[in-house]
mmCIF file of C-alpha atoms in Angstrom:
data_model
loop_
_atom_site.group_PDB
_atom_site.id
_atom_site.type_symbol
_atom_site.label_atom_id
_atom_site.label_comp_id
_atom_site.label_asym_id
_atom_site.label_seq_id
_atom_site.Cartn_x
_atom_site.Cartn_y
_atom_site.Cartn_z
ATOM 1 C CA MET V 1 38.469 -258.219 -12.946
ATOM 2 C CA LYS V 2 39.575 -257.637 -9.363
ATOM 3 C CA GLU V 3 41.114 -254.372 -10.484
ATOM 4 C CA ILE V 4 37.802 -253.159 -11.940
ATOM 5 C CA ILE V 5 35.917 -254.052 -8.762
ATOM 6 C CA LYS V 6 38.521 -252.214 -6.645
ATOM 7 C CA GLU V 7 38.174 -249.118 -8.842
ATOM 8 C CA LEU V 8 34.370 -249.268 -8.633
ATOM 9 C CA LEU V 9 34.503 -249.605 -4.848
ATOM 10 C CA LYS V 10 36.648 -246.477 -4.682
ATOM 11 C CA LEU V 11 33.991 -244.592 -6.657
ATOM 12 C CA THR V 12 31.023 -245.901 -4.636
ATOM 13 C CA PRO V 13 31.137 -243.137 -1.943
ATOM 14 C CA LEU V 14 31.279 -240.548 -4.714
ATOM 15 C CA PHE V 15 28.158 -242.055 -6.327
ATOM 16 C CA PHE V 16 26.290 -242.024 -3.006
ATOM 17 C CA ILE V 17 27.188 -238.402 -2.296
ATOM 18 C CA THR V 18 26.185 -237.383 -5.820
ATOM 19 C CA ALA V 19 22.888 -239.281 -5.543
ATOM 20 C CA ILE V 20 22.087 -237.637 -2.197
ATOM 21 C CA LEU V 21 22.881 -234.159 -3.526
ATOM 22 C CA ILE V 22 20.756 -234.709 -6.612
ATOM 23 C CA SER V 23 17.803 -236.077 -4.644
ATOM 24 C CA THR V 24 17.801 -233.263 -2.074
ATOM 25 C CA GLY V 25 18.408 -230.591 -4.690
ATOM 26 C CA CYS V 26 15.426 -231.769 -6.702
ATOM 27 C CA GLN V 27 12.979 -231.748 -3.814
ATOM 28 C CA GLN V 28 10.344 -229.088 -4.236
ATOM 29 C CA GLN V 29 10.619 -226.399 -1.627
ATOM 30 C CA THR V 30 7.287 -225.474 -0.121
ATOM 31 C CA THR V 31 7.299 -222.011 1.360
ATOM 32 C CA ASP V 32 4.136 -220.069 1.773
ATOM 33 C CA ILE V 33 4.371 -216.663 0.176
ATOM 34 C CA LYS V 34 1.747 -214.481 1.737
ATOM 35 C CA PRO V 35 0.877 -211.080 0.338
ATOM 36 C CA VAL V 36 1.585 -208.161 2.616
ATOM 37 C CA ILE V 37 -1.746 -206.730 3.650
ATOM 38 C CA GLU V 38 -1.632 -203.258 5.094
ATOM 39 C CA GLU V 39 -3.569 -203.179 8.333
ATOM 40 C CA PHE V 40 -6.250 -200.499 8.287
ATOM 41 C CA ASP V 41 -6.155 -197.946 11.106
ATOM 42 C CA MET V 42 -9.566 -196.257 11.339
ATOM 43 C CA GLN V 43 -8.409 -193.825 14.032
ATOM 44 C CA LYS V 44 -5.552 -192.643 11.814
ATOM 45 C CA ALA V 45 -7.956 -192.259 8.872
ATOM 46 C CA LYS V 46 -10.423 -190.305 11.036
ATOM 47 C CA SER V 47 -7.674 -187.967 12.249
ATOM 48 C CA PHE V 48 -6.582 -187.346 8.677
ATOM 49 C CA ILE V 49 -10.149 -186.671 7.466
ATOM 50 C CA ASP V 50 -10.729 -184.307 10.412
ATOM 51 C CA SER V 51 -7.557 -182.402 9.492
ATOM 52 C CA ILE V 52 -8.652 -182.137 5.845
ATOM 53 C CA ASN V 53 -12.093 -180.881 6.926
ATOM 54 C CA THR V 54 -10.396 -178.211 9.070
ATOM 55 C CA LYS V 55 -8.147 -177.203 6.160
ATOM 56 C CA PHE V 56 -11.205 -177.123 3.903
ATOM 57 C CA SER V 57 -12.929 -174.655 6.254
ATOM 58 C CA GLU V 58 -9.808 -172.478 6.468
ATOM 59 C CA GLN V 59 -9.240 -172.517 2.702
ATOM 60 C CA THR V 60 -12.875 -171.595 2.092
ATOM 61 C CA LYS V 61 -12.526 -168.556 4.395
ATOM 62 C CA LEU V 62 -9.356 -167.574 2.505
ATOM 63 C CA GLY V 63 -11.163 -167.955 -0.831
ATOM 64 C CA ASP V 64 -8.535 -170.440 -2.049
ATOM 65 C CA SER V 65 -10.431 -172.433 -4.666
ATOM 66 C CA ILE V 66 -7.167 -173.945 -5.986
ATOM 67 C CA ALA V 67 -6.383 -175.474 -2.576
ATOM 68 C CA LEU V 68 -9.982 -176.666 -2.237
ATOM 69 C CA ALA V 69 -9.914 -178.376 -5.641
ATOM 70 C CA SER V 70 -6.617 -180.082 -4.755
ATOM 71 C CA HIS V 71 -8.424 -182.234 -2.166
ATOM 72 C CA TYR V 72 -10.380 -184.013 -4.917
ATOM 73 C CA SER V 73 -9.229 -187.147 -6.766
ATOM 74 C CA SER V 74 -8.572 -186.965 -10.492
ATOM 75 C CA ASP V 75 -11.893 -188.733 -11.191
ATOM 76 C CA ALA V 76 -13.961 -186.938 -8.535
ATOM 77 C CA ALA V 77 -17.489 -185.615 -8.816
ATOM 78 C CA ILE V 78 -19.405 -183.072 -6.739
ATOM 79 C CA LEU V 79 -23.102 -183.919 -6.585
ATOM 80 C CA LEU V 80 -25.258 -180.927 -5.660
ATOM 81 C CA PRO V 81 -29.064 -180.756 -5.696
ATOM 82 C CA ASN V 82 -30.698 -179.890 -9.029
ATOM 83 C CA THR V 83 -27.445 -179.800 -11.018
ATOM 84 C CA GLU V 84 -25.404 -182.088 -13.204
ATOM 85 C CA PRO V 85 -22.346 -183.696 -11.575
ATOM 86 C CA ILE V 86 -19.356 -181.358 -11.415
ATOM 87 C CA ARG V 87 -16.150 -183.085 -12.559
ATOM 88 C CA GLY V 88 -12.516 -182.406 -13.374
ATOM 89 C CA GLU V 89 -11.533 -178.782 -13.967
ATOM 90 C CA GLU V 90 -15.138 -177.741 -13.296
ATOM 91 C CA ILE V 91 -14.511 -178.443 -9.585
ATOM 92 C CA LEU V 92 -12.052 -175.541 -9.378
ATOM 93 C CA SER V 93 -14.427 -173.086 -11.045
ATOM 94 C CA ALA V 94 -17.376 -174.373 -8.987
ATOM 95 C CA TRP V 95 -15.541 -173.602 -5.739
ATOM 96 C CA GLY V 96 -14.582 -170.188 -7.091
ATOM 97 C CA SER V 97 -18.252 -169.498 -7.884
ATOM 98 C CA MET V 98 -19.443 -170.700 -4.476
ATOM 99 C CA ILE V 99 -16.922 -168.496 -2.668
ATOM 100 C CA ARG V 100 -17.931 -165.444 -4.750
ATOM 101 C CA ALA V 101 -21.590 -166.242 -3.975
ATOM 102 C CA GLY V 102 -20.882 -165.903 -0.249
ATOM 103 C CA TYR V 103 -20.191 -169.487 0.814
ATOM 104 C CA ALA V 104 -16.990 -168.539 2.615
ATOM 105 C CA ASP V 105 -17.727 -169.675 6.165
ATOM 106 C CA ILE V 106 -18.172 -173.450 6.151
ATOM 107 C CA THR V 107 -17.665 -175.945 8.970
ATOM 108 C CA PHE V 108 -18.090 -179.711 9.030
ATOM 109 C CA GLN V 109 -19.454 -182.027 11.710
ATOM 110 C CA THR V 110 -18.592 -185.639 10.944
ATOM 111 C CA ILE V 111 -21.293 -187.971 12.236
ATOM 112 C CA ASP V 112 -20.004 -191.289 10.926
ATOM 113 C CA LEU V 113 -16.926 -192.639 9.170
ATOM 114 C CA ILE V 114 -16.542 -196.219 7.943
ATOM 115 C CA GLY V 115 -14.254 -197.818 5.397
ATOM 116 C CA SER V 116 -11.195 -199.803 4.460
ATOM 117 C CA ASN V 117 -7.687 -199.272 3.086
ATOM 118 C CA ASP V 118 -9.049 -198.027 -0.247
ATOM 119 C CA PHE V 119 -12.317 -196.188 0.427
ATOM 120 C CA LEU V 120 -13.935 -194.294 3.299
ATOM 121 C CA ILE V 121 -17.535 -193.161 3.586
ATOM 122 C CA GLU V 122 -18.136 -190.065 5.693
ATOM 123 C CA THR V 123 -21.509 -188.632 6.631
ATOM 124 C CA GLY V 124 -22.163 -185.465 8.546
ATOM 125 C CA TYR V 125 -23.455 -181.926 8.602
ATOM 126 C CA ILE V 126 -22.083 -178.940 6.736
ATOM 127 C CA ILE V 127 -22.866 -175.606 8.377
ATOM 128 C CA THR V 128 -22.701 -172.690 5.967
ATOM 129 C CA LYS V 129 -22.809 -169.197 7.400
ATOM 130 C CA ILE V 130 -23.479 -166.603 4.714
ATOM 131 C CA ASN V 131 -24.208 -163.884 7.310
ATOM 132 C CA GLU V 132 -25.591 -163.669 10.862
ATOM 133 C CA ASP V 133 -29.150 -164.099 9.605
ATOM 134 C CA ASN V 134 -28.458 -166.759 6.993
ATOM 135 C CA ILE V 135 -27.044 -169.999 8.418
ATOM 136 C CA ASP V 136 -27.715 -173.285 6.656
ATOM 137 C CA LYS V 137 -27.214 -176.768 8.090
ATOM 138 C CA SER V 138 -27.219 -179.448 5.390
ATOM 139 C CA LYS V 139 -26.344 -183.123 5.319
ATOM 140 C CA TYR V 140 -23.383 -184.417 3.341
ATOM 141 C CA LEU V 141 -21.984 -187.726 2.227
ATOM 142 C CA VAL V 142 -18.393 -188.002 1.014
ATOM 143 C CA ILE V 143 -16.694 -191.048 -0.416
ATOM 144 C CA TRP V 144 -12.948 -190.740 0.070
ATOM 145 C CA LYS V 145 -10.588 -192.646 -2.190
ATOM 146 C CA LYS V 146 -6.917 -193.343 -1.571
ATOM 147 C CA GLN V 147 -4.923 -191.924 -4.490
ATOM 148 C CA ASN V 148 -1.117 -192.053 -4.454
ATOM 149 C CA GLY V 149 -1.170 -192.812 -0.727
ATOM 150 C CA GLU V 150 -3.405 -189.840 0.199
ATOM 151 C CA TRP V 151 -7.105 -189.647 0.917
ATOM 152 C CA LYS V 152 -8.921 -187.584 -1.727
ATOM 153 C CA LEU V 153 -12.586 -186.734 -2.148
ATOM 154 C CA TYR V 154 -14.015 -189.089 -4.778
ATOM 155 C CA ARG V 155 -17.730 -188.302 -4.451
ATOM 156 C CA ASP V 156 -18.950 -185.211 -2.603
ATOM 157 C CA MET V 157 -22.712 -184.981 -2.168
ATOM 158 C CA VAL V 158 -24.661 -182.328 -0.256
ATOM 159 C CA ASN V 159 -28.388 -182.339 0.440
#
């Protein structure tokens, strides 16, 4: 019997170490996993929109309806007075028609820009110069949508 007790006493430290390892290994780890939220930079968005508006004016003067249509999201719509919404491939042909009709000198004046990481709302004036005697100043509202990391026109409305 003494022999059994001696053998058990030799194993006692091993049991304690095993018990400690099991108890600490089974404890539930509590780590907070927080989603990475991209911080929105309105100044950066405004600079980008201003650059697109400048490109838009230049591409209109060049008559480049393909470049103009490329600024629109895949599910975009142009909303003009007294017409049905212009969507998809119709956007390209609509810009071609507008350029042929004399709308080749267009500038934008952004009045307000608000938004978030996913959408921006821009309001402003569009000045269209058909000739020296025919200059139109209209209001516009554009909803920009981030698509594949780039801002694209989602809704483009002129009044």
